[in-house]
mmCIF file of C-alpha atoms in Angstrom:
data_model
loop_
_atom_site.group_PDB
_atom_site.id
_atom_site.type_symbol
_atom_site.label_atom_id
_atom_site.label_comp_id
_atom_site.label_asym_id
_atom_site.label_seq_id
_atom_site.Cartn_x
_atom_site.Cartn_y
_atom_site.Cartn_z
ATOM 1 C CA UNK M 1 128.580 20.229 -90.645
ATOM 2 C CA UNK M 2 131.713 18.318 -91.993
ATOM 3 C CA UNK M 3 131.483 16.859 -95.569
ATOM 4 C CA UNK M 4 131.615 13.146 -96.303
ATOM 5 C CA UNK M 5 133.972 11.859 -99.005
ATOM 6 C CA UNK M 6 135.267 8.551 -99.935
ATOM 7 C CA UNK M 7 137.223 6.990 -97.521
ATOM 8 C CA UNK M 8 136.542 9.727 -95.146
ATOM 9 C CA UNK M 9 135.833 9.300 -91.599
ATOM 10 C CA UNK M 10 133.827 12.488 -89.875
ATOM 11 C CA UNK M 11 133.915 13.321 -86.576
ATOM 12 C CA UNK M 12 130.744 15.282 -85.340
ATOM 13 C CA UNK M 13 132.056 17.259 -82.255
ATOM 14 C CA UNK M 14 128.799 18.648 -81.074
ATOM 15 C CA UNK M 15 127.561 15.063 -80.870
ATOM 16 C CA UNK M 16 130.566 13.183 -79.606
ATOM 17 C CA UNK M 17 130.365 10.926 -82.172
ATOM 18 C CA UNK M 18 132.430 9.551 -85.359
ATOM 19 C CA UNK M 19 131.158 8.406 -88.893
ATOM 20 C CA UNK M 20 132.646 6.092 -91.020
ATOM 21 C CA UNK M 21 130.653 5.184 -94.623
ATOM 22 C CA UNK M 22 133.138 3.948 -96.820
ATOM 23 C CA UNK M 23 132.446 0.136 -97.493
ATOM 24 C CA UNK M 24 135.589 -1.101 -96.716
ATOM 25 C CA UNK M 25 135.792 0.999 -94.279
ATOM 26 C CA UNK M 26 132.552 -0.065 -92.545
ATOM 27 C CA UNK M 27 133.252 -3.924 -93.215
ATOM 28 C CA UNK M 28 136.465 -4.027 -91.385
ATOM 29 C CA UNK M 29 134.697 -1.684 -88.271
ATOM 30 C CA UNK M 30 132.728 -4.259 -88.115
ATOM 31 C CA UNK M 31 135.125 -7.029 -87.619
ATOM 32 C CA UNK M 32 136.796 -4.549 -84.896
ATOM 33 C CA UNK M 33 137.228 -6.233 -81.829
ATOM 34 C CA UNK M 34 137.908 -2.684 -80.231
ATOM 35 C CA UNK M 35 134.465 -1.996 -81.380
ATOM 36 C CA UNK M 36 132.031 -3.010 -78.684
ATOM 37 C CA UNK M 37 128.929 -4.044 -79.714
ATOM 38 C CA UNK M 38 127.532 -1.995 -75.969
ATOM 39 C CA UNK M 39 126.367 1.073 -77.833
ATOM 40 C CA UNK M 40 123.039 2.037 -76.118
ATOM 41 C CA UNK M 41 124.627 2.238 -72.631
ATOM 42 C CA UNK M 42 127.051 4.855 -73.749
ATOM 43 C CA UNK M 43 124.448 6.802 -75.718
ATOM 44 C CA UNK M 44 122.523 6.962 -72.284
ATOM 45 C CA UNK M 45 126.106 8.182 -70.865
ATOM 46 C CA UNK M 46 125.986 11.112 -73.767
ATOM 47 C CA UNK M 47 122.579 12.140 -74.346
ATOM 48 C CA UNK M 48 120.650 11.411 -71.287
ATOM 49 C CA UNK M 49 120.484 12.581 -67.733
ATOM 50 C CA UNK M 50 121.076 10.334 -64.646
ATOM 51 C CA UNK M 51 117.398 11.055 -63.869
ATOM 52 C CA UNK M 52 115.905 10.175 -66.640
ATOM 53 C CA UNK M 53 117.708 6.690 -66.980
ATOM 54 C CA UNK M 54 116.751 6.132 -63.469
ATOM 55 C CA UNK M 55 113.378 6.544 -63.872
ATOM 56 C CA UNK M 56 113.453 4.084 -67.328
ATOM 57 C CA UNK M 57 115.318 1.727 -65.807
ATOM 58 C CA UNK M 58 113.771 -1.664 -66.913
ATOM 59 C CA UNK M 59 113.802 0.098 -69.978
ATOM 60 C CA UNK M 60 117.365 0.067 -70.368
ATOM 61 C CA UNK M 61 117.569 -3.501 -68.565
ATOM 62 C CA UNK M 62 115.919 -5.058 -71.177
ATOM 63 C CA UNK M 63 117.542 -3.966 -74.223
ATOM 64 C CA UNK M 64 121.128 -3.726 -73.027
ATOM 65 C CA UNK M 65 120.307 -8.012 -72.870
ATOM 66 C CA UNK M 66 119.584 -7.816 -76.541
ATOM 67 C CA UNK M 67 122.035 -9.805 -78.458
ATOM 68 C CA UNK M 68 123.271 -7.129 -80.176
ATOM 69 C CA UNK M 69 124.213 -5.303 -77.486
ATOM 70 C CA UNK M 70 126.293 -8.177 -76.409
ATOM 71 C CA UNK M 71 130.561 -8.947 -76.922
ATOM 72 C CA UNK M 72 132.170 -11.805 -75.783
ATOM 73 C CA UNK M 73 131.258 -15.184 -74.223
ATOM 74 C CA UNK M 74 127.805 -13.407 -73.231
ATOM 75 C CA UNK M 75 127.605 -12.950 -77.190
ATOM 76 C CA UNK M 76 128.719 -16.219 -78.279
ATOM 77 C CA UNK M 77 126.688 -18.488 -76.051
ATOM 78 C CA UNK M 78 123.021 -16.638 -76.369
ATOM 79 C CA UNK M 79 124.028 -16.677 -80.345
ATOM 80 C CA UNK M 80 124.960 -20.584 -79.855
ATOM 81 C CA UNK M 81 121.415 -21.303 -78.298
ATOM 82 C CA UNK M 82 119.186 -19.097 -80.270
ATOM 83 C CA UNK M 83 121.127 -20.254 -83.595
ATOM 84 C CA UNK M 84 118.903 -23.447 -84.218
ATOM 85 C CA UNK M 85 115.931 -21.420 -83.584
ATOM 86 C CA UNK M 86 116.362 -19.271 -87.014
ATOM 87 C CA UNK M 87 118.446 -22.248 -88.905
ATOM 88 C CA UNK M 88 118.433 -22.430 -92.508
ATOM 89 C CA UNK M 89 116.177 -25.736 -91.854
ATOM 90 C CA UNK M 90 113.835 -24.369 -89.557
ATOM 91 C CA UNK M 91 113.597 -21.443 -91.952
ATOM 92 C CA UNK M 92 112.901 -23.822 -94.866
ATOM 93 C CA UNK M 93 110.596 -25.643 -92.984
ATOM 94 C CA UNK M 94 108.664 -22.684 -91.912
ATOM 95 C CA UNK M 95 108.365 -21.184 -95.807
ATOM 96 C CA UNK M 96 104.668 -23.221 -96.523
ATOM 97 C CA UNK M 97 103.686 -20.888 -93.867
ATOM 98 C CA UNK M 98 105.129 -18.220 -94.839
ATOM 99 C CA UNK M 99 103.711 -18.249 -98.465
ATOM 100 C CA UNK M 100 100.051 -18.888 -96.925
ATOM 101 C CA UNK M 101 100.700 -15.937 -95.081
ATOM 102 C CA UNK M 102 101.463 -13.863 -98.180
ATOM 103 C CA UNK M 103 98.735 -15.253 -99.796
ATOM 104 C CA UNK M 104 96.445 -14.198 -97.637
ATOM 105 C CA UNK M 105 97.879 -10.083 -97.454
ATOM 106 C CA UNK M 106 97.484 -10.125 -101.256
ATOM 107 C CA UNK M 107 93.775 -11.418 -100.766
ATOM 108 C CA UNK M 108 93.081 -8.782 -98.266
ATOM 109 C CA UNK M 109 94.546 -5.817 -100.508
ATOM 110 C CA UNK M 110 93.116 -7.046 -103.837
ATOM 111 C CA UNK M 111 89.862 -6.617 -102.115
ATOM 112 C CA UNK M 112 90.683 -3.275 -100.633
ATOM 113 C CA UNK M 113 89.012 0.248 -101.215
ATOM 114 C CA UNK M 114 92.090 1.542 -101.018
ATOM 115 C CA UNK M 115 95.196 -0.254 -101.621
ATOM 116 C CA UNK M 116 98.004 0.915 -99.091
ATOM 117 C CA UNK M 117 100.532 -2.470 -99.719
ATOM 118 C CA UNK M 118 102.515 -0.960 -96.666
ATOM 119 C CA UNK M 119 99.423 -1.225 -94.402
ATOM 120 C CA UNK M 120 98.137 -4.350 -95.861
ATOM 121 C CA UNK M 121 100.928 -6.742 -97.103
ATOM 122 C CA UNK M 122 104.632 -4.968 -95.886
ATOM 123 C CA UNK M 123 103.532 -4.514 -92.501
ATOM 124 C CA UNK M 124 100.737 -7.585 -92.113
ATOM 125 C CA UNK M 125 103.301 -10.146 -93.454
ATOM 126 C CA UNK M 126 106.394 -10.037 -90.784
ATOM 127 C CA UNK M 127 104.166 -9.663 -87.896
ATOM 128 C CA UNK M 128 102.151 -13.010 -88.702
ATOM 129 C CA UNK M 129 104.956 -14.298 -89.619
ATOM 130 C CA UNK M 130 106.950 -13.579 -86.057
ATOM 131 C CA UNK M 131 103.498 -13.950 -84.299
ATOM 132 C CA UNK M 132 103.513 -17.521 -85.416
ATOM 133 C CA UNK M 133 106.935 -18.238 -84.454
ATOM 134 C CA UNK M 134 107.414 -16.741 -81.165
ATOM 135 C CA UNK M 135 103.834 -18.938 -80.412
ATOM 136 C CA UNK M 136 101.510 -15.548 -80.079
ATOM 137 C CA UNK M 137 98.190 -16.800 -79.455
ATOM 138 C CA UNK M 138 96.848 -13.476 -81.129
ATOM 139 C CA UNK M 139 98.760 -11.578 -83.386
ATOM 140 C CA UNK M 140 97.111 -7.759 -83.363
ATOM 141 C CA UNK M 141 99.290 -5.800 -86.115
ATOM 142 C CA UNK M 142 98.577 -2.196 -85.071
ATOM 143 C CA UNK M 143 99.728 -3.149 -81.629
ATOM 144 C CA UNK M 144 102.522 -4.942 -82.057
ATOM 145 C CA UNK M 145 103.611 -2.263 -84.253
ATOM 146 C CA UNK M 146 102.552 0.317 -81.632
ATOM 147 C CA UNK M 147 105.054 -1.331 -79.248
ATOM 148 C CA UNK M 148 107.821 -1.907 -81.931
ATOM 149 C CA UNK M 149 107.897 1.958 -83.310
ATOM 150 C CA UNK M 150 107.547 3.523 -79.967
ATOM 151 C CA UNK M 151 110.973 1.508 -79.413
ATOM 152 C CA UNK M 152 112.699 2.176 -82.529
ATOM 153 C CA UNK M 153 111.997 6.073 -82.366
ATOM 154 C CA UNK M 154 113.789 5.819 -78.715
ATOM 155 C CA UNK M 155 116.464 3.795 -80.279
ATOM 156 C CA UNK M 156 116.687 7.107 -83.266
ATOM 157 C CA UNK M 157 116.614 9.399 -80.107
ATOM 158 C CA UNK M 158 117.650 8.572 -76.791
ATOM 159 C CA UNK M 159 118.263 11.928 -75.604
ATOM 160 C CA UNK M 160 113.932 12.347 -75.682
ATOM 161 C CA UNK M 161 112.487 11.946 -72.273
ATOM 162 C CA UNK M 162 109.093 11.603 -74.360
ATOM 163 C CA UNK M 163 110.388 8.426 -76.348
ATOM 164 C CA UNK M 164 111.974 6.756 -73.619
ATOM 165 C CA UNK M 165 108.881 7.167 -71.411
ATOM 166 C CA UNK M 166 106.876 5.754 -74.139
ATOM 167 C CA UNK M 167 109.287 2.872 -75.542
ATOM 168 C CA UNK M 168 109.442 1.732 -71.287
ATOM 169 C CA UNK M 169 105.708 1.453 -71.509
ATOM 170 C CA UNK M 170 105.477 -0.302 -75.056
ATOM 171 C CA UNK M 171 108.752 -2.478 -74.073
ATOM 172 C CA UNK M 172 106.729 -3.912 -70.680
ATOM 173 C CA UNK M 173 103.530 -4.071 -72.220
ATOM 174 C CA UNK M 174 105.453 -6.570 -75.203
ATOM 175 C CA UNK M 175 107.388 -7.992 -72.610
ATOM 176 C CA UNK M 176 104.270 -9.047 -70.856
ATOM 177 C CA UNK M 177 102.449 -10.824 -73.649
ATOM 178 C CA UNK M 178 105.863 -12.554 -74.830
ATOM 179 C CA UNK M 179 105.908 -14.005 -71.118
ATOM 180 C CA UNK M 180 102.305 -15.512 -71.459
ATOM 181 C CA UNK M 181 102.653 -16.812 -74.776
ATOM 182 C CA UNK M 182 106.624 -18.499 -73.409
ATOM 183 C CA UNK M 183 104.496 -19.903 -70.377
ATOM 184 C CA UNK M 184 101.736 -21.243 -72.668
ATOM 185 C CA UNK M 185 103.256 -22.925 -75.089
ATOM 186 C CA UNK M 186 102.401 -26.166 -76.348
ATOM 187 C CA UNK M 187 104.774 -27.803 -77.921
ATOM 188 C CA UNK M 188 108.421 -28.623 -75.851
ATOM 189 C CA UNK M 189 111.589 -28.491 -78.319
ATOM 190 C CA UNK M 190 109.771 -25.320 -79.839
ATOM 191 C CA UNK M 191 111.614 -21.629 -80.313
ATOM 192 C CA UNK M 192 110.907 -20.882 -76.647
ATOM 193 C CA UNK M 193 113.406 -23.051 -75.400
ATOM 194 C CA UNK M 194 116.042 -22.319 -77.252
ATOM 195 C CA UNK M 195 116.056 -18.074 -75.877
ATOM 196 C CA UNK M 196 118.738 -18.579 -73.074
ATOM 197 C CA UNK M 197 118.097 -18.460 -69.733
ATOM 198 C CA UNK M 198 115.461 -16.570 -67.868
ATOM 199 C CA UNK M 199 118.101 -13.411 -67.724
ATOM 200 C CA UNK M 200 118.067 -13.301 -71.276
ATOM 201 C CA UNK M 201 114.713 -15.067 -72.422
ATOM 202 C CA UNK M 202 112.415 -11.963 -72.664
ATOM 203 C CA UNK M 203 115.501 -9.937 -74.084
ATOM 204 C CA UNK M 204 116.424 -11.912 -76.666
ATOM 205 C CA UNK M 205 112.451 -12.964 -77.333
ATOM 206 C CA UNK M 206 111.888 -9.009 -77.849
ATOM 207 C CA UNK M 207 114.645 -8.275 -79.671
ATOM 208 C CA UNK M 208 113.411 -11.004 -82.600
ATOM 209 C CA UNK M 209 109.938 -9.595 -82.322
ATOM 210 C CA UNK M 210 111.596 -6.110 -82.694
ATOM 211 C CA UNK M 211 113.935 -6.809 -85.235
ATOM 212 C CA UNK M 212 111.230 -9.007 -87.115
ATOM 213 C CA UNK M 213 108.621 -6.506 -87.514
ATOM 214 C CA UNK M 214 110.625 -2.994 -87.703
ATOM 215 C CA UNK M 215 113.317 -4.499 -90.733
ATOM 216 C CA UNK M 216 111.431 -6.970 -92.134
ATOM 217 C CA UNK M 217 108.361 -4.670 -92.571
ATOM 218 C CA UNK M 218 110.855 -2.187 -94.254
ATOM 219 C CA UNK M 219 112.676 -4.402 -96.519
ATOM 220 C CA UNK M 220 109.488 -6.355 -98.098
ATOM 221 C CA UNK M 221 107.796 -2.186 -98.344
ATOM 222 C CA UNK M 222 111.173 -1.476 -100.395
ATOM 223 C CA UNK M 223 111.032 -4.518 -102.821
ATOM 224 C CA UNK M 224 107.167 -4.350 -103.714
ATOM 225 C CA UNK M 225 108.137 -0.645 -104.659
ATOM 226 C CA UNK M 226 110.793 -1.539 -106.806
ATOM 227 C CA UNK M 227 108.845 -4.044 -108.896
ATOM 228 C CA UNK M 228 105.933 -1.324 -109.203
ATOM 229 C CA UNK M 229 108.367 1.350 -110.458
ATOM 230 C CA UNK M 230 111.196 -0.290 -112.271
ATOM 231 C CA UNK M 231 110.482 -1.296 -115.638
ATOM 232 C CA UNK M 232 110.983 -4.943 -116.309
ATOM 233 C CA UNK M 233 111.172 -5.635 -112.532
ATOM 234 C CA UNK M 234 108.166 -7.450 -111.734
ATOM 235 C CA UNK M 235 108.510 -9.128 -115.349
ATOM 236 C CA UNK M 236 111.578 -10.851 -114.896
ATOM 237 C CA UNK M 237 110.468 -12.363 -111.300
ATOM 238 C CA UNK M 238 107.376 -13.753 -113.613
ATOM 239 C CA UNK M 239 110.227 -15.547 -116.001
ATOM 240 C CA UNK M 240 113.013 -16.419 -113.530
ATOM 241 C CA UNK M 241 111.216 -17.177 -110.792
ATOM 242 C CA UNK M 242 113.356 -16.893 -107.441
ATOM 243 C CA UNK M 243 116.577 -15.991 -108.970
ATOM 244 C CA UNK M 244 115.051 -12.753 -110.104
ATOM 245 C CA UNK M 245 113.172 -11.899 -106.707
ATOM 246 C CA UNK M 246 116.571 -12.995 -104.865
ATOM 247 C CA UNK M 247 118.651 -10.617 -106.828
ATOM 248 C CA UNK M 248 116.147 -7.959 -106.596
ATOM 249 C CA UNK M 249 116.325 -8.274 -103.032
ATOM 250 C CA UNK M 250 119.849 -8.184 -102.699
ATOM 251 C CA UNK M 251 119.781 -5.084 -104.968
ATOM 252 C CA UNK M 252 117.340 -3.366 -102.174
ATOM 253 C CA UNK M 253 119.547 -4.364 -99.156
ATOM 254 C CA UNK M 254 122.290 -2.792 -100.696
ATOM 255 C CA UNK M 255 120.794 0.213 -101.791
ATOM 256 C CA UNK M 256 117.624 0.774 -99.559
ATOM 257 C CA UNK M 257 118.452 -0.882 -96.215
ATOM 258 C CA UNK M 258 116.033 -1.067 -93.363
ATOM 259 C CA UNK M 259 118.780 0.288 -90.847
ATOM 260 C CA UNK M 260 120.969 3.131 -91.846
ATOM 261 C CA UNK M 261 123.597 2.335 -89.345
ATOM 262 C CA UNK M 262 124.995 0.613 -86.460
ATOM 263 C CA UNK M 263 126.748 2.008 -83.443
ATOM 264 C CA UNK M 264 129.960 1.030 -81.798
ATOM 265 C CA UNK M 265 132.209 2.005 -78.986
ATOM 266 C CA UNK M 266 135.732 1.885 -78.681
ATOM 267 C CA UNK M 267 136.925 0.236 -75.878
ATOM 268 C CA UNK M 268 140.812 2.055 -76.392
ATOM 269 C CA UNK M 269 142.430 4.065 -78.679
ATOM 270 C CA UNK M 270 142.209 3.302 -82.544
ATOM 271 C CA UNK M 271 142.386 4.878 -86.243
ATOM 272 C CA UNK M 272 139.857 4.466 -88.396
ATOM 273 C CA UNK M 273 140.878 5.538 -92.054
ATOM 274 C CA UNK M 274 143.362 7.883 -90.650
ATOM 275 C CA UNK M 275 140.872 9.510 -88.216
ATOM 276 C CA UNK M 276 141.862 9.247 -84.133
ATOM 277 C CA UNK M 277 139.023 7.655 -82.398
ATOM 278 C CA UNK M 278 139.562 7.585 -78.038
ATOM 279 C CA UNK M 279 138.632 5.167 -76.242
ATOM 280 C CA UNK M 280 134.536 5.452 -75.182
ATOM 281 C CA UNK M 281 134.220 7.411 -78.505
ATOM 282 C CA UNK M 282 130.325 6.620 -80.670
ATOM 283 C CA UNK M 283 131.041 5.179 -83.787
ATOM 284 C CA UNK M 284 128.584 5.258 -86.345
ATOM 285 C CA UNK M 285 128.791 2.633 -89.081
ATOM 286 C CA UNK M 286 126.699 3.718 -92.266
ATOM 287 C CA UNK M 287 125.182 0.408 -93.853
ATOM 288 C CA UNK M 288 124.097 2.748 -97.025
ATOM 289 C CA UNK M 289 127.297 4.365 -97.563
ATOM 290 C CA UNK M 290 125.696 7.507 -97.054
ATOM 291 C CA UNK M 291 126.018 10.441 -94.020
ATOM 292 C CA UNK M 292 123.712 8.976 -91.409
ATOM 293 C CA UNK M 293 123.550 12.657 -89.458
ATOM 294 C CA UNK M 294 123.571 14.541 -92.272
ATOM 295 C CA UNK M 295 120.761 13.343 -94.760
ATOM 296 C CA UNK M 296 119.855 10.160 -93.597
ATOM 297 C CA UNK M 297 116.727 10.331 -95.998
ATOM 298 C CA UNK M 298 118.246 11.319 -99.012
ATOM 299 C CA UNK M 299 119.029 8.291 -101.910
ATOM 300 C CA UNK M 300 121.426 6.243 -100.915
ATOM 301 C CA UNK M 301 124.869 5.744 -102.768
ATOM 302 C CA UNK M 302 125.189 2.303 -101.754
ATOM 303 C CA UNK M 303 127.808 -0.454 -101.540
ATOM 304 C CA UNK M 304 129.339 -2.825 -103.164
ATOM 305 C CA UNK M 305 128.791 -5.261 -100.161
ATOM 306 C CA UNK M 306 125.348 -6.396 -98.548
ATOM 307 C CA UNK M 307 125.637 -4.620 -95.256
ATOM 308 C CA UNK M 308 122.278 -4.871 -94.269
ATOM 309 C CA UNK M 309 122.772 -7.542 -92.214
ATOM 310 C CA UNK M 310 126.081 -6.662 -90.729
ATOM 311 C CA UNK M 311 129.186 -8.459 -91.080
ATOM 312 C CA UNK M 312 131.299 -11.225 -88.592
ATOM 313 C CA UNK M 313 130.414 -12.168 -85.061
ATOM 314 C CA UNK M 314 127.176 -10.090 -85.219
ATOM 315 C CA UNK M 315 125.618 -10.979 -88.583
ATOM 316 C CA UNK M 316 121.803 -10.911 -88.283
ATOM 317 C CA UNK M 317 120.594 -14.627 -87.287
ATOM 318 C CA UNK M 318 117.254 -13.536 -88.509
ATOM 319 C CA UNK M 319 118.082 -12.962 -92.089
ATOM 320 C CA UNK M 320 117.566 -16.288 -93.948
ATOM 321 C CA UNK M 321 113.719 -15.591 -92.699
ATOM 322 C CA UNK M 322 113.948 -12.100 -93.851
ATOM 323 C CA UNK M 323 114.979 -12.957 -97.171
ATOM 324 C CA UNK M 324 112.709 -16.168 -97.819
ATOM 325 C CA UNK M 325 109.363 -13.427 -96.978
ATOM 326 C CA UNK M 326 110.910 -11.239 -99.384
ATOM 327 C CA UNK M 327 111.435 -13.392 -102.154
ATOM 328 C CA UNK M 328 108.217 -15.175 -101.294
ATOM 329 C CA UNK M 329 106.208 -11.794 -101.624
ATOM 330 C CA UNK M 330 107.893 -10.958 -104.853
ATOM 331 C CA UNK M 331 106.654 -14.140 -105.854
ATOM 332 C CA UNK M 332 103.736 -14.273 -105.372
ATOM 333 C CA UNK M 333 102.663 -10.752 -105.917
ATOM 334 C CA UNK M 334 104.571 -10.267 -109.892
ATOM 335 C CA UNK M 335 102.486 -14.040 -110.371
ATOM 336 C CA UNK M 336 99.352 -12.674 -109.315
ATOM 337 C CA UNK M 337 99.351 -8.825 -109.736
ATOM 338 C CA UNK M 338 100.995 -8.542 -113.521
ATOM 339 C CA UNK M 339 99.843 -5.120 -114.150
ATOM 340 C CA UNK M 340 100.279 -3.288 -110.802
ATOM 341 C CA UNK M 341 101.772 0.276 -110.235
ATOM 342 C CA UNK M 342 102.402 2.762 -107.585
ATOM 343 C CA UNK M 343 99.591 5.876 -107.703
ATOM 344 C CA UNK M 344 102.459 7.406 -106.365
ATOM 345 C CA UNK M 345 105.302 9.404 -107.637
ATOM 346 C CA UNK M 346 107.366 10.388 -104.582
ATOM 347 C CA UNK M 347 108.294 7.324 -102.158
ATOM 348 C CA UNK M 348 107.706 8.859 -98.821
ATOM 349 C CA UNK M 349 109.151 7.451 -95.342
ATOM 350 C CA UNK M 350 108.471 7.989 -92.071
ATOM 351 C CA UNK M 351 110.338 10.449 -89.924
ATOM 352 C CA UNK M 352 113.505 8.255 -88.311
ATOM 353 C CA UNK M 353 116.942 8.633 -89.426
ATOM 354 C CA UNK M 354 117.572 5.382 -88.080
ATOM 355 C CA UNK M 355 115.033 2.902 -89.238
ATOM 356 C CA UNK M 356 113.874 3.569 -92.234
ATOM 357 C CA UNK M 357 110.622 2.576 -93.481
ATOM 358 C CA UNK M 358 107.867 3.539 -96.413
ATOM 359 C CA UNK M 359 104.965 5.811 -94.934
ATOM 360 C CA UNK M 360 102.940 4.063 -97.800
ATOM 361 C CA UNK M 361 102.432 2.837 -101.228
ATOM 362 C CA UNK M 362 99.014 2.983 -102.908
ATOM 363 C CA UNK M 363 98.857 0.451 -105.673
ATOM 364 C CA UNK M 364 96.537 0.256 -108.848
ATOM 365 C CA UNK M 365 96.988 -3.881 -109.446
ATOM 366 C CA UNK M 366 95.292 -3.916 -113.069
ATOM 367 C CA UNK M 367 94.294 -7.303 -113.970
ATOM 368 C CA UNK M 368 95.212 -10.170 -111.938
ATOM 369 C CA UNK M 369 97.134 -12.772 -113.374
#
């Protein structure tokens, strides 16, 4: 395969796709209004037979009425009415919660036989966390999770009969409890009604529970392992409180983001840095300013910018929230945990070049604090 320099953009023949992962490169692609936003559809086109999309239809009804699949006046107006759902006030607001939430993973791994803080806090803590805001009446981690990872490793590989098979049966089965708990809620004026219209109301309500649990989970994994394993971390969140767990977390977005890249399509002709990209080409937008096909797992060179999120019309309308449970959990955790390292000496993620995520992270936590 084609190398990857600065400023170069590659162009991967055998899977019809380009890749940019120069910063500059990637912030104005992402400002490219010849860049739709409509990237699953044309992976389908590329990778996937008529067949198969016919028989995962809903499948592909659903998330092509995520948000982030969405350009235009379709984009603008769900964005307008989900907005005050995930403001910076109702964020604030929902940060007592939050912390008891936290509070309650660390209780459940300090008394733990075996202290996985992936399993017990990284994962536990986004999908209460979502569970309470999208009114779940139950909030069952491993299945949530179930649902969320069968769609993610669909998302990584569309061309797999397998995964889209499974993410159609995890997508309805999410879809269903998301309708009950839309149809039971209690309160009126609460996030339910502000998810668009019934077209777009179980879209948009899976996309947050997706993107709530699969980057969330990944992010909060990534900072806890940075304060176990780089020295003076966790110390200097003990002295400057939130300024230190804000900057660490900025640090890990840049260099450790939950999603390695974005897709785009061109809707006509354009140059990207030089390189000739036809209209209906796959653009690949590397958020870690690394090779997304090449190594996707290796370290990443990061950026000077904070990508993670994206960048114009489509920044992520969930990342206040994702931010306040990271700095929250870095908190509380260098407070109360002091003393506590990784038993591990390799960080190990699971197998998706897309989403990238810890496998685990044994801790020894020493004394407590």
């Amino acid at each position: 395969m084609p190398g990857l320099g600065d400023g170069e953009v590659v162009h991967y023949g055998e899977l019809g796709c380009w890749v940019v992962a120069d910063p500059d490169a990637v912030r104005a692609a992402l400002c490219e209004r010849r860049l739709s936003s409509a990237s699953l559809a044309r992976c389908l086109d590329l990778y996937m037979s008529e067949a198969a999309r016919a028989r995962n239809g809903s499948l592909e009804e659903i998330l092509t009425r995520w948000l982030v699949q969405l350009d235009g006046t379709d984009h603008a107006e769900l964005r307008k009415q989900i907005g005050p759902a995930l403001s910076p006030a109702r964020v604030r607001a929902l940060e007592p919660e939050v912390e008891r939430i936290v509070d309650d993973a660390l209780d459940q791994l300090e008394a733990a036989e075996e202290r996985d803080a992936v399993a017990l806090v990284s994962d536990v803590v986004p999908a209460r966390v979502m569970g309470r805001l999208l009114t779940l009446p139950e909030v069952d981690v491993a299945m949530l999770y179930r649902w969320t990872r069968a769609i993610s490793a669909f998302l990584d590989g569309v061309y797999r009969q397998d995964a889209a098979e499974e993410a159609r049966r995890a997508l309805g089965e999410m879809c269903d409890r998301l309708a009950a708990a839309g149809a039971d809620r209690e309160r009126p004026g609460g996030i339910w009604d502000h998810l668009g219209d019934e077209k777009y109301r179980l879209a948009t309500a899976s996309m947050m529970l997706f993107g709530g649990l699969e980057t969330t989970a990944s992010l909060l994994g990534s900072v806890l392992h940075h304060v176990v394993t780089v020295p003076g971390a966790a110390a200097s969140v003990r002295a400057e409180g939130d300024s230190a767990a804000h900057a660490i977390t900025e640090q890990v977005l840049r260099t450790h983001p939950p999603l390695s890249h974005v897709a785009r399509v061109a809707d006509s002709d354009l140059e990207i840095q030089g390189e000739r990209v036809p209209a209906g080409g796959l653009v690949l937008l590397s958020l870690n300013g690394r090779d997304v096909i090449g190594e996707p797992h290796a370290p990443a060179l990061g950026s000077r910018y904070t990508h993670a999120f994206g960048h114009g019309a489509h920044y992520c309308l969930g990342a206040a929230l994702a931010r306040t449970e990271a700095v929250v959990l870095l908190r509380r955790f260098c407070t109360r945990f002091p003393h506590a390292a990784s038993e591990e000496a390799r960080l190990a993620r699971h197998e998706n070049s897309t989403y990238l995520r810890l496998a685990g992270l044994r801790l020894v936590l020493g004394a407590a604090g």
